[in-house]
Short mmCIF file of C-alpha atoms and ligand atoms in Angstrom, two decimals:
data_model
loop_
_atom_site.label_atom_id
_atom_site.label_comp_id
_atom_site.label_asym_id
_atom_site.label_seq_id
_atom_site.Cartn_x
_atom_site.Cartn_y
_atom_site.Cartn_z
CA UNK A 252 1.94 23.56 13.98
CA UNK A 253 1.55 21.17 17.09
CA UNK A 254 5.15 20.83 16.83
CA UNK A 255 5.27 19.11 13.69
CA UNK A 256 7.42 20.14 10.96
CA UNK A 257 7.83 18.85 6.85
CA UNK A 258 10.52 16.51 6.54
CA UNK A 259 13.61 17.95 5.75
CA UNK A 260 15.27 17.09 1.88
CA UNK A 261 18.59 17.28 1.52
CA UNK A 262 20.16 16.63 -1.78
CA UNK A 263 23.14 14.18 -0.32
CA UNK A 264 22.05 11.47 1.99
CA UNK A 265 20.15 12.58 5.30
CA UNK A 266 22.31 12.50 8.68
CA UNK A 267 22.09 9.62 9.40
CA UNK A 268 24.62 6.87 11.77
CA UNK A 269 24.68 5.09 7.95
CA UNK A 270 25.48 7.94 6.17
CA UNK A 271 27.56 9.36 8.52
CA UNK A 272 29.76 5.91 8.42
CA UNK A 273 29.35 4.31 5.05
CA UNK A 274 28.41 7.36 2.54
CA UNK A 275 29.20 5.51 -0.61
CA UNK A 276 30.59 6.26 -4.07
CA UNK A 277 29.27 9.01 -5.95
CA UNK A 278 27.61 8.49 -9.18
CA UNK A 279 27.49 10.98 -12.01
CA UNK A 280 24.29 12.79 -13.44
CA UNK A 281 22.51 11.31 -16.34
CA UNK A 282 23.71 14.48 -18.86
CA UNK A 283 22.62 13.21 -22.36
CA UNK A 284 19.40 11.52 -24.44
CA UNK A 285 19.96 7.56 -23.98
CA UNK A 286 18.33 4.47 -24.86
CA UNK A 287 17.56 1.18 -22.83
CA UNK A 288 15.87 -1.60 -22.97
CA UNK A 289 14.63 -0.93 -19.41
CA UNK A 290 14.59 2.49 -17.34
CA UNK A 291 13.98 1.90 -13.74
CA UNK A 292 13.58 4.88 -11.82
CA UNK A 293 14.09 4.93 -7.71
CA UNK A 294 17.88 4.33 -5.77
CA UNK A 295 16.12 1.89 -3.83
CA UNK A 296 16.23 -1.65 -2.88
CA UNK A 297 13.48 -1.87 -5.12
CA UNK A 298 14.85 -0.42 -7.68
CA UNK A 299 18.84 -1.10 -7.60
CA UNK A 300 17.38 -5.06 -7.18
CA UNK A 301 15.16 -4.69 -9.79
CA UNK A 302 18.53 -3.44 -12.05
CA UNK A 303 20.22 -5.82 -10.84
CA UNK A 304 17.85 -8.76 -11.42
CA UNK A 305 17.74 -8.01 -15.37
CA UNK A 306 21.22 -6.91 -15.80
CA UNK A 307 21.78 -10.77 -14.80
CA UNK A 308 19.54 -12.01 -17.19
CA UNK A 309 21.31 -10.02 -19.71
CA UNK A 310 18.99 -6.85 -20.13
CA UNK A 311 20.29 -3.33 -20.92
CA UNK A 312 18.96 -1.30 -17.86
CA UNK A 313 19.76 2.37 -16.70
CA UNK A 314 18.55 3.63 -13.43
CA UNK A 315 17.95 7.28 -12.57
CA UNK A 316 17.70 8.43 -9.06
CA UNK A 317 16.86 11.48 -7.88
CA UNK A 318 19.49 11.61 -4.96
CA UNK A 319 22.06 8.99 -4.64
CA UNK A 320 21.74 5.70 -3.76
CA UNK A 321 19.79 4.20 -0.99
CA UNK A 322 19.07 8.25 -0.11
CA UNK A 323 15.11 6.99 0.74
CA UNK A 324 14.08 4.32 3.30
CA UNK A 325 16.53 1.74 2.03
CA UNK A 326 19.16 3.53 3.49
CA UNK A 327 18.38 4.88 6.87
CA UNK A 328 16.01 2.53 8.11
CA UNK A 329 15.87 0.16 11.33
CA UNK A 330 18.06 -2.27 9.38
CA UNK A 331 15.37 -5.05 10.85
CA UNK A 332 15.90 -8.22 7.95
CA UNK A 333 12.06 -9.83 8.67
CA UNK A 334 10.55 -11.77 6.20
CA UNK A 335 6.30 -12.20 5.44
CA UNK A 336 5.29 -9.90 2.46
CA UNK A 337 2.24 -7.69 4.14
CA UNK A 338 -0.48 -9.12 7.14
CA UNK A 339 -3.04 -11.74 6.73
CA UNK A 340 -2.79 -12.88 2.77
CA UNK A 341 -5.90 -14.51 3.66
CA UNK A 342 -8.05 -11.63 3.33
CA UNK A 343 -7.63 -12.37 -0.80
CA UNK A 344 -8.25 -16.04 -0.84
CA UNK A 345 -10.87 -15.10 -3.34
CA UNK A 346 -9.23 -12.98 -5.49
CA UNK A 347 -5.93 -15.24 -5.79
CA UNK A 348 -7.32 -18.42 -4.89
CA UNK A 349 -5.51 -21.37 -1.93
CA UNK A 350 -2.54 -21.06 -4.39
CA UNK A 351 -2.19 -17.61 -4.21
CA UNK A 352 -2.22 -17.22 -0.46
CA UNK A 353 0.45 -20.12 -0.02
CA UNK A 354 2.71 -17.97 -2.66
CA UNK A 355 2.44 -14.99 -0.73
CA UNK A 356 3.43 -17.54 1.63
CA UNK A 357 6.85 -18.97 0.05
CA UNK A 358 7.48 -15.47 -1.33
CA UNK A 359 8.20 -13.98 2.81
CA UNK A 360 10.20 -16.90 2.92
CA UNK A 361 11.98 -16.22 -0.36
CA UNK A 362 12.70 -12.54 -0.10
CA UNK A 363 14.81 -13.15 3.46
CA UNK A 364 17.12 -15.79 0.95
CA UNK A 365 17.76 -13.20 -2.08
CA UNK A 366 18.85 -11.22 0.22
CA UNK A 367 21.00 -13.69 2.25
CA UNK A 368 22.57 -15.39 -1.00
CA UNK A 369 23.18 -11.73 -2.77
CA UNK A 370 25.43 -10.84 0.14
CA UNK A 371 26.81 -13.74 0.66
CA UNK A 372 27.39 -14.12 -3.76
CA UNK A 373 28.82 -10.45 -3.87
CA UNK A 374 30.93 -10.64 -0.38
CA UNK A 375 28.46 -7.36 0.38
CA UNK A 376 30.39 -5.70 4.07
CA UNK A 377 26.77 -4.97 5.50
CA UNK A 378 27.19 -6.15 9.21
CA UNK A 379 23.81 -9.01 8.30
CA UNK A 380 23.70 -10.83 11.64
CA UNK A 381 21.00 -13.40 12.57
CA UNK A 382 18.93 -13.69 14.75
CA UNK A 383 15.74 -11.91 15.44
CA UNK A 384 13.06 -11.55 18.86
CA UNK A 385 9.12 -10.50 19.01
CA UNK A 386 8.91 -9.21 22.21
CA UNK A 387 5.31 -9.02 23.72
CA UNK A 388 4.80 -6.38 26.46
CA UNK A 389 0.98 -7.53 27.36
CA UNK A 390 0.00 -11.07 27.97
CA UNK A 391 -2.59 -10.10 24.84
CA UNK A 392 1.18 -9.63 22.56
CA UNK A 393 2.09 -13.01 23.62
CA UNK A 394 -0.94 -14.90 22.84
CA UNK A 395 -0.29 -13.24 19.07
CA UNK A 396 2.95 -14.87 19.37
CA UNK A 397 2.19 -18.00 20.06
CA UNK A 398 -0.54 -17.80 17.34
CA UNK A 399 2.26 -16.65 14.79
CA UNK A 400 4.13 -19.86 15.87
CA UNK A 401 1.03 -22.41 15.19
CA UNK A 402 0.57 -20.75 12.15
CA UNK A 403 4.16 -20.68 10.79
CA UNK A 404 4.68 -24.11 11.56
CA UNK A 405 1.37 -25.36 9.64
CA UNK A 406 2.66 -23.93 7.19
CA UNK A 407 6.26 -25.22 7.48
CA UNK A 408 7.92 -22.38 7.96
CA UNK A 409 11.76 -23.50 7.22
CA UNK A 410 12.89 -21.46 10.15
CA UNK A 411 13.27 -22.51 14.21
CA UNK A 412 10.85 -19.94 16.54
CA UNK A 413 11.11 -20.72 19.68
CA UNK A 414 8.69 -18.89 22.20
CA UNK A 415 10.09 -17.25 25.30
CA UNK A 416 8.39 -16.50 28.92
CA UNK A 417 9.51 -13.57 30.29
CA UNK A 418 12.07 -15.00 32.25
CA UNK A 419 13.58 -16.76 28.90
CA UNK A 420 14.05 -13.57 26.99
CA UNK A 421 15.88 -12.12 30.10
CA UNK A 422 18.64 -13.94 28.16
CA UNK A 423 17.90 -12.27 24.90
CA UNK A 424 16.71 -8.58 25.96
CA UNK A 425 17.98 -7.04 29.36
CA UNK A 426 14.89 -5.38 29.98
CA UNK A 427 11.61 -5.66 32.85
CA UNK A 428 9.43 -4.27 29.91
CA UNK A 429 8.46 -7.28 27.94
CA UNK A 430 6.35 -10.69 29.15
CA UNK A 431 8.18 -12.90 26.75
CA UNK A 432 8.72 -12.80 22.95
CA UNK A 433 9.43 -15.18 19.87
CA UNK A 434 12.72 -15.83 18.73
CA UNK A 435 13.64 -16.51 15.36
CA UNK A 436 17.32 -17.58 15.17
CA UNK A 437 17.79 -18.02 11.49
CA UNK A 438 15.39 -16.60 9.26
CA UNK A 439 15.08 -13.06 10.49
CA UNK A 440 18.02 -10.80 11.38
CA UNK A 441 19.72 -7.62 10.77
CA UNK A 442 21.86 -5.49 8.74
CA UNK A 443 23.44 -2.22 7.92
CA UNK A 444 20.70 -1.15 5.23
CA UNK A 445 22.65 1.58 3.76
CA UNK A 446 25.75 -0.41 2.78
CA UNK A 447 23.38 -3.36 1.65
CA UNK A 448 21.86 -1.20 -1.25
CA UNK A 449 25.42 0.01 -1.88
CA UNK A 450 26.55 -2.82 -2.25
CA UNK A 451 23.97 -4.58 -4.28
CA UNK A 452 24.58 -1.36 -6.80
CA UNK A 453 27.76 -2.22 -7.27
CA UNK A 454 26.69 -5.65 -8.22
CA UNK A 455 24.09 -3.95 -10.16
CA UNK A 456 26.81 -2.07 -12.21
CA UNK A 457 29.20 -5.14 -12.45
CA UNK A 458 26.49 -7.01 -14.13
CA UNK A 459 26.38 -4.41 -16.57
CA UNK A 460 23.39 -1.78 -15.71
CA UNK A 461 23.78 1.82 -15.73
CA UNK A 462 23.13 3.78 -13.01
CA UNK A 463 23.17 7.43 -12.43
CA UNK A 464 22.31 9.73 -9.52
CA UNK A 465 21.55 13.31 -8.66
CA UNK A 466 19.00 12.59 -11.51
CA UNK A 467 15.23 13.22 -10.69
CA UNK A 468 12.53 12.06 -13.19
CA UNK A 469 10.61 15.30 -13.95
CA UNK A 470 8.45 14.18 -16.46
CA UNK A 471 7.53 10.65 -18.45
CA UNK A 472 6.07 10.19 -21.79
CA UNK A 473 4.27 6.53 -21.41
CA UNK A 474 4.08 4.60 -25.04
CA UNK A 475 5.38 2.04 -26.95
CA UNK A 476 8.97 3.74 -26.01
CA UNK A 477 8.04 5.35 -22.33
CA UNK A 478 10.63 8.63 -22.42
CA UNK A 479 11.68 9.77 -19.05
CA UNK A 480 12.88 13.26 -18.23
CA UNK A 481 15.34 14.87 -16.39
CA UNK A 482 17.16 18.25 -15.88
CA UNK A 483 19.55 17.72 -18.25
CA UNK A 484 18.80 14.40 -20.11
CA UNK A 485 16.71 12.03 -21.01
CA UNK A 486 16.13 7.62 -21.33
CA UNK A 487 14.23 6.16 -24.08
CA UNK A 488 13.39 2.59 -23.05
CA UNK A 489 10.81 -0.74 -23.80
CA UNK A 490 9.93 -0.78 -20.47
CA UNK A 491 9.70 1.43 -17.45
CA UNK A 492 9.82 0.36 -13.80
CA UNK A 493 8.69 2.68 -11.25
CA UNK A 494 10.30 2.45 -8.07
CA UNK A 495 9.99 5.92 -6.15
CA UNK A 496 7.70 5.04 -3.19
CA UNK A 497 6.91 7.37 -0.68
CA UNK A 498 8.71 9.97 -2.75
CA UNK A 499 6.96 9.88 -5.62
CA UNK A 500 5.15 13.16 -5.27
CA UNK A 501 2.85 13.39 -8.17
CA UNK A 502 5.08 11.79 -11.09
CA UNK A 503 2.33 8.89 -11.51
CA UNK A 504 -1.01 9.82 -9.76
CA UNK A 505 -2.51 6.77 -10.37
CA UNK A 506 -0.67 5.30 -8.14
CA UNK A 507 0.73 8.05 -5.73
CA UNK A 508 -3.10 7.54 -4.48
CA UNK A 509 -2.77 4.09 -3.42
CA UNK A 510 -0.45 5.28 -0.50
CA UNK A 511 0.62 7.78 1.89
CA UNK A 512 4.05 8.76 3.19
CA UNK A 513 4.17 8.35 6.55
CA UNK A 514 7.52 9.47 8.68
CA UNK A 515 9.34 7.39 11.17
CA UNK A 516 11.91 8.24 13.51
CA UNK A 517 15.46 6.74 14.62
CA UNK A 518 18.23 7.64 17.19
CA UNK A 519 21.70 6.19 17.65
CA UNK A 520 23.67 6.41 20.93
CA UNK A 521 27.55 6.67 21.34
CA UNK A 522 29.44 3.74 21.30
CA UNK A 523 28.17 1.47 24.09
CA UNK A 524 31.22 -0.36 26.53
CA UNK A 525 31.13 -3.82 25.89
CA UNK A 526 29.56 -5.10 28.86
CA UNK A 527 26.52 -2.55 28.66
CA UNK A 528 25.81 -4.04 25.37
CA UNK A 529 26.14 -7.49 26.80
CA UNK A 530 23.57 -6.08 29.34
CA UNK A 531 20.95 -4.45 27.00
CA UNK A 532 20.92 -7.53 24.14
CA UNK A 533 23.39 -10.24 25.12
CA UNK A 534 22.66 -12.17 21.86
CA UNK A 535 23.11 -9.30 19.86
CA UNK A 536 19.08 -9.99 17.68
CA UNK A 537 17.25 -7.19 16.47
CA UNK A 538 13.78 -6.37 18.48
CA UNK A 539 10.20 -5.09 17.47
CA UNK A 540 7.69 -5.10 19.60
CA UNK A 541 3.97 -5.59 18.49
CA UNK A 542 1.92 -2.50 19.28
CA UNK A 543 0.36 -0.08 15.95
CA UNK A 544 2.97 2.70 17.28
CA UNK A 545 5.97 -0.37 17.44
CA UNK A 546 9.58 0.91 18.91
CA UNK A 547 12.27 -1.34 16.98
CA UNK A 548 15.23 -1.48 18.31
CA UNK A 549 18.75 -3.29 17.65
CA UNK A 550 22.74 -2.75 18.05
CA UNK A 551 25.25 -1.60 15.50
CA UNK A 552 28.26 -3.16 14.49
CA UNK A 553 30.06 -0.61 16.59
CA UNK A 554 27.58 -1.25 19.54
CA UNK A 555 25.26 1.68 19.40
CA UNK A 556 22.03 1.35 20.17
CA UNK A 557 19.76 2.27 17.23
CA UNK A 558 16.36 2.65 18.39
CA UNK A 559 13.37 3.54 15.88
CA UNK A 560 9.70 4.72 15.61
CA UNK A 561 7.28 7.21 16.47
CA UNK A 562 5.47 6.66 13.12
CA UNK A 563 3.42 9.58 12.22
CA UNK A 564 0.88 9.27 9.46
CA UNK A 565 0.43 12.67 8.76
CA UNK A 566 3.85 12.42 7.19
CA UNK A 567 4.95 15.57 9.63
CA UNK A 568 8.04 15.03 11.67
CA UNK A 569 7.76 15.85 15.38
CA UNK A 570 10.18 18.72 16.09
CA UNK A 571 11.28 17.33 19.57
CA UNK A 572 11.35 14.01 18.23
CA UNK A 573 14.94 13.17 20.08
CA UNK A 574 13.85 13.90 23.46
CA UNK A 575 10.21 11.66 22.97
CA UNK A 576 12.69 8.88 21.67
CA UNK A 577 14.96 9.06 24.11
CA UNK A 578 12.04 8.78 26.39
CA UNK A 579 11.15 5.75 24.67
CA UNK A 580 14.64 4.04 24.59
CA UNK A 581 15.10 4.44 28.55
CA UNK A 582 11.83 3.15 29.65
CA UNK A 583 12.61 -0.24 27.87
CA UNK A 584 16.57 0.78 28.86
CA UNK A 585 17.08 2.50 31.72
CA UNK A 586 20.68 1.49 32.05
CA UNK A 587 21.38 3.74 29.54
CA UNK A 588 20.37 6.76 31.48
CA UNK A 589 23.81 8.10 31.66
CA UNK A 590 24.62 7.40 27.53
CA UNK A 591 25.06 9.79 24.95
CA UNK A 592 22.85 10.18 21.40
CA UNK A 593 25.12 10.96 18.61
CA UNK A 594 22.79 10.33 15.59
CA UNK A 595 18.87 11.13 14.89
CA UNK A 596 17.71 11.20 11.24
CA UNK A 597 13.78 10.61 10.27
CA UNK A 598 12.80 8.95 7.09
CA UNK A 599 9.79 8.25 5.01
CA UNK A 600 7.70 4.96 4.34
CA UNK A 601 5.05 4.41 2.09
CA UNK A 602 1.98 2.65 3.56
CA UNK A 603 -1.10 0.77 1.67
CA UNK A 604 -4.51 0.32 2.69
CA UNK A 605 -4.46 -2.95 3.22
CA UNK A 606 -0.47 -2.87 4.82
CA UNK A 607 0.32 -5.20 1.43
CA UNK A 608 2.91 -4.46 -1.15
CA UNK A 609 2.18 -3.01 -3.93
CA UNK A 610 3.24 -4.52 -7.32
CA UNK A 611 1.58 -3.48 -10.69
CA UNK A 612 1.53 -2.87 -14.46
CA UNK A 613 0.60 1.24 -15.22
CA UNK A 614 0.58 -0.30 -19.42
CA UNK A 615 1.79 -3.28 -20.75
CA UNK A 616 5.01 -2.01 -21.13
CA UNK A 617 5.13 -0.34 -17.84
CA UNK A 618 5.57 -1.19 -14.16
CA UNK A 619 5.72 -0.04 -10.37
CA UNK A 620 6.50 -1.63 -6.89
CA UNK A 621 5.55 0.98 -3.71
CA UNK A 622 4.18 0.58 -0.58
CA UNK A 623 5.53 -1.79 2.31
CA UNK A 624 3.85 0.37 4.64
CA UNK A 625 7.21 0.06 6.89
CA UNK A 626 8.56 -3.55 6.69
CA UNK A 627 10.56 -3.79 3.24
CA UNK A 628 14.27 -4.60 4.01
CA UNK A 629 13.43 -8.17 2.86
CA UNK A 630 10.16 -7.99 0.96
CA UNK A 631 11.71 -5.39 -1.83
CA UNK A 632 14.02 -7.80 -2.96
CA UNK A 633 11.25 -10.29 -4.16
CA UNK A 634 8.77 -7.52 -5.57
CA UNK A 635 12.00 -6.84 -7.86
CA UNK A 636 12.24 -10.03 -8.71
CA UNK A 637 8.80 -10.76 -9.62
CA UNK A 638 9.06 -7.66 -12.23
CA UNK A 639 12.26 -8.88 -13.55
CA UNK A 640 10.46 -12.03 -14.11
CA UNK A 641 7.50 -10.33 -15.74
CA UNK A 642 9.87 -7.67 -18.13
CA UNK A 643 11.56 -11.76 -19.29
CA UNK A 644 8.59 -13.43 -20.12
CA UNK A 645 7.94 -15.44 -17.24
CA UNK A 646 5.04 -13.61 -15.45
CA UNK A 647 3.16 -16.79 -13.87
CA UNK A 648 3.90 -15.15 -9.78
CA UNK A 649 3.86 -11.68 -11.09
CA UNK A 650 0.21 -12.21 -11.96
CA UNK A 651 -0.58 -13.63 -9.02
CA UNK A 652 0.72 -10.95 -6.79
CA UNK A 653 -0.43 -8.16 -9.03
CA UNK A 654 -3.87 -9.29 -8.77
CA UNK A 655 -4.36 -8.19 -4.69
CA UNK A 656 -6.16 -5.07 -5.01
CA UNK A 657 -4.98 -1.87 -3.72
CA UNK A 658 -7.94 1.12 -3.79
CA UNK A 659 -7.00 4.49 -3.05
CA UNK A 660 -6.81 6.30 0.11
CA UNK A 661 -9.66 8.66 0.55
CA UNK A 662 -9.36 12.25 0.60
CA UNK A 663 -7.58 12.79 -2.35
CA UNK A 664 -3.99 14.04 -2.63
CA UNK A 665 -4.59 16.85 0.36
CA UNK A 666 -6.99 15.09 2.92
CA UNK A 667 -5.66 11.63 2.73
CA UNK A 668 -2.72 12.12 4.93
CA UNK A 669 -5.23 13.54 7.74
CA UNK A 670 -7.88 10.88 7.34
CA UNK A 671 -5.15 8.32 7.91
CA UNK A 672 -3.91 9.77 10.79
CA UNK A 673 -7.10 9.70 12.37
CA UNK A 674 -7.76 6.29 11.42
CA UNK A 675 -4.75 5.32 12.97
CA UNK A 676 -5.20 7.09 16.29
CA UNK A 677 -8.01 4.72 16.95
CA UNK A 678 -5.61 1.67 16.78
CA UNK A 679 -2.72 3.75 18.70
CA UNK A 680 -5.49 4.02 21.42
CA UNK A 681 -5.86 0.32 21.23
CA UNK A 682 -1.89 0.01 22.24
CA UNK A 683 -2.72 1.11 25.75
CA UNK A 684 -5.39 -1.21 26.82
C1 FAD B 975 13.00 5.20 9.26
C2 FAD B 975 12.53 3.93 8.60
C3 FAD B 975 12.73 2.73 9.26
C4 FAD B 975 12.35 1.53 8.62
N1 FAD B 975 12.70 0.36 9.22
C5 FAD B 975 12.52 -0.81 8.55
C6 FAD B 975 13.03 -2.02 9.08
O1 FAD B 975 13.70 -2.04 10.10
N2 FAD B 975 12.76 -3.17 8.41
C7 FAD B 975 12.05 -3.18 7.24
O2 FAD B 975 11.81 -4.27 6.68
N3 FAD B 975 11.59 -2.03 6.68
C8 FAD B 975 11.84 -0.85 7.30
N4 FAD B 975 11.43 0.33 6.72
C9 FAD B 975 10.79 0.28 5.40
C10 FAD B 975 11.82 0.05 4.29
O3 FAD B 975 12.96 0.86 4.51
C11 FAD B 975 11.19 0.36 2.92
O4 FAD B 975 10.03 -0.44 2.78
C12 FAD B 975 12.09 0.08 1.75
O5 FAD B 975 13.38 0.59 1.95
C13 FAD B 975 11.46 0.65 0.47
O6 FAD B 975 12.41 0.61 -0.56
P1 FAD B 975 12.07 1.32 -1.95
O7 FAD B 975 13.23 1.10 -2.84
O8 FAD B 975 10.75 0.82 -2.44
O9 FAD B 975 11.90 2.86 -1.61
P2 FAD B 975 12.99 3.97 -1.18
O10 FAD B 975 14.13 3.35 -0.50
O11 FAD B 975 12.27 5.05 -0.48
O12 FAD B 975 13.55 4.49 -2.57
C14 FAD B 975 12.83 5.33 -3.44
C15 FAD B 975 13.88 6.13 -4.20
O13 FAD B 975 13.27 6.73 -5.33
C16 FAD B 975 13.90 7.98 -5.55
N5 FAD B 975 13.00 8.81 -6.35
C17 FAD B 975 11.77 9.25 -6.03
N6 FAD B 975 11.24 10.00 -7.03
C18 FAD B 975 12.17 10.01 -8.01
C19 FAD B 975 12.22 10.63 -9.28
N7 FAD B 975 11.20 11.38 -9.75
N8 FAD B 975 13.34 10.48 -10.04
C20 FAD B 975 14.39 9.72 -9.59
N9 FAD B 975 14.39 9.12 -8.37
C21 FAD B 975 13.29 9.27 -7.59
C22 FAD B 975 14.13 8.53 -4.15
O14 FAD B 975 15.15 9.52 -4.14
C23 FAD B 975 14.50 7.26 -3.38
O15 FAD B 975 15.90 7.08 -3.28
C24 FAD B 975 11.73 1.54 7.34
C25 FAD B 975 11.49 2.77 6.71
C26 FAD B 975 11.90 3.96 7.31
C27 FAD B 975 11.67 5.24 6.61
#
């Protein structure tokens, strides 16, 4: 249909340049009826850091994932490390007060240094590099830009940005496209997103949670003792953390309606020669640009070009996705008319109304983080740790953050997808002028 097609689920990890370089340890099934004192379910970063934050604090978790680890977003996404949980906290002043918005605040700042310390604690091999451009391709992108930087530095962001002209970022992104950008040379970066959530399973598992893959939650009994399900076993548990995002079909519809999957697209070249990645991003940052319909773009360790996008809010892939991406990647690149692409995978995001994660209780006794509507690298490893907080007593930011309201998408589970996508194409169209 319009050359769209259903995402395709594999069982093992999708083929992706990640996957296809770093596939990981496999994990056994979960093949008997356990107990816990907390069942998180989701492979995640939300997930595997939510494990890993209360196996540190000395709580008995297993973790059941459907696939293997890091099979969902976490591990074949654009690898961009940006921190800011959501746009515009502002917009819930009332509902969590001056002291709420400043904590969304210090949490975007927070989530980039989990993430920084946890490699750095656990010697994680996961390629994180700093360094990190906005690029602006209207005069309009700029002015955003140079908004961002009043605003960050009101609020004192702990972080150098430094805005660039257009001749400036010549320096930082060999390309005519862009009118200048903001560079952010410490607190935003990149990484290999698919060995990150490896690795911080591993850590996971050294600290003593249980993890176990090829495992998919059928069913859950919610209670003083929520019971999850699957094929062949089951986990009795005090609490129950639900981390499945765009994937979580219909397992909880009370909150599967507060988003919709949306699919995103990214291709890797060959192996670029030195000097032609010198060319295309001589300080080696990671790129977004600022349009609805963003490209994000960045180089591997190994010097390919990984170059994302083409969200589509339907949740439909488009079948000739490679050659409209490859579009995409020479008109910023030309350059790179002559090189190879080796790797194109798809994957899903979950997005929210109101483009804010989503962090709740389903029952006292029960939990869920979903939803970064496509920027969660960073942001999932605070969301994990506000729930570990909350599961240990110490709730205070938890409640703050769980009190932003999410409402439902309308149209149900069938027509939501649709009305989203047409509600987007408005702001697409707003890209061109
Ligand atoms: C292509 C792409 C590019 C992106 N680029 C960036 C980027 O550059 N920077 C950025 O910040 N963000 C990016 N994002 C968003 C980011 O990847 C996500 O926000 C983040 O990874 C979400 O993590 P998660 O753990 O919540 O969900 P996921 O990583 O999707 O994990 C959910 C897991 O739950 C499992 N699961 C679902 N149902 C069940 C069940 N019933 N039983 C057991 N397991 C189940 C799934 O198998 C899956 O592994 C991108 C997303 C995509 C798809």
């Amino acid at each position: 249909m319009f050359g769209l097609r259903f995402p395709i689920t594999t069982a093992e990890h999708t083929r992706s340049y990640y996957a296809a370089t770093a596939p990981g340890r496999k994990r056994a099934p979960l093949g008997a009826d356990i107990e816990a004192d907390v069942l998180v379910v989701g492979g995640g970063f939300s997930g595997v850091n939510t494990a890993l934050e209360l196996a540190e604090r000395g709580v008995d978790v297993v973790l059941l994932e459907g696939h293997r680890i890091g099979w969902g977003a976490s591990g074949r996404n654009g690898g961009q490390v940006i921190g800011g949980l959501g746009h515009d906290p502002e917009r819930f002043r009332r509902r969590i007060g001056a002291a709420g918005v400043r904590l969304v605040h210090e949490l975007g700042v927070e989530c980039v240094d989990i993430l920084r310390e946890r490699v750095a604690r656990h010697a994680i091999d996961c390629d994180l590099r700093w360094g990190y451009c906005d690029v602006a391709l209207k005069p309009r992108h700029l002015r955003w830009l140079q908004q961002e930087q009043r605003d960050q530095s009101a609020r004192n962001y702990p972080h150098e940005l430094v805005l660039l002209g257009r001749d400036e970022l010549r320096d930082f992104v060999g390309s005519d496209a862009y009118v200048g950008g903001l560079y952010n040379p410490g607190g935003a970066g990149q990484v290999n997103p698919l060995k990150l959530c490896q690795g911080e399973a591993e850590a996971a598992e050294a600290a003593g949670a249980r993890l176990f893959e090829m495992s998919r939650v059928e069913r859950i009994e919610h209670g003083a003792t929520p019971t999850a399900y699957t094929a062949q076993g089951s986990v009795r548990a005090r609490h129950l953390v639900l981390c499945a995002n765009a994937h979580l079909d219909n397992l909880e519809p009370r909150i599967a309606a507060r988003m919709i999957p949306a699919s995103t697209c990214i291709i890797a070249t060959e192996p670029l020669a030195p000097g032609l990645a010198r060319e295309i991003l001589p300080r080696d940052v990671a790129v977004c640009d600022q349009r609805t319909a963003l490209d994000y773009f960045r180089l591997s360790a190994d010097r390919r070009l990984l170059f994302g996008g083409l969200c589509n809010y339907t949740g439909l892939v488009q079948e000739n996705y490679v050659r409209i991406m490859r579009r995409k990647m020479l008109a910023i690149f030309p350059q790179l008319d002559a090189t190879g692409i080796e790797f194109a995978w798809d994957g899903q995001m979950a997005i929210g109304m109101n483009r804010m994660p989503q962090v709740g209780r389903l029952a006292p006794n029960s939990y869920y983080i979903q939803a970064f509507s496509g920027h969660g690298v960073a942001p999932t490893h605070i969301m994990a740790r506000l729930v570990a907080e909350a599961i240990c007593a110490e709730s205070r930011r938890f409640d703050v953050i769980s009190a932003i309201p999410h409402r439902a998408f309308p149209g149900g589970r069938y027509l939501r997808r649709p009305a989203m996508a047409l509600g987007m194409l408005y702001f697409k169209a707003l890209d061109y002028l």
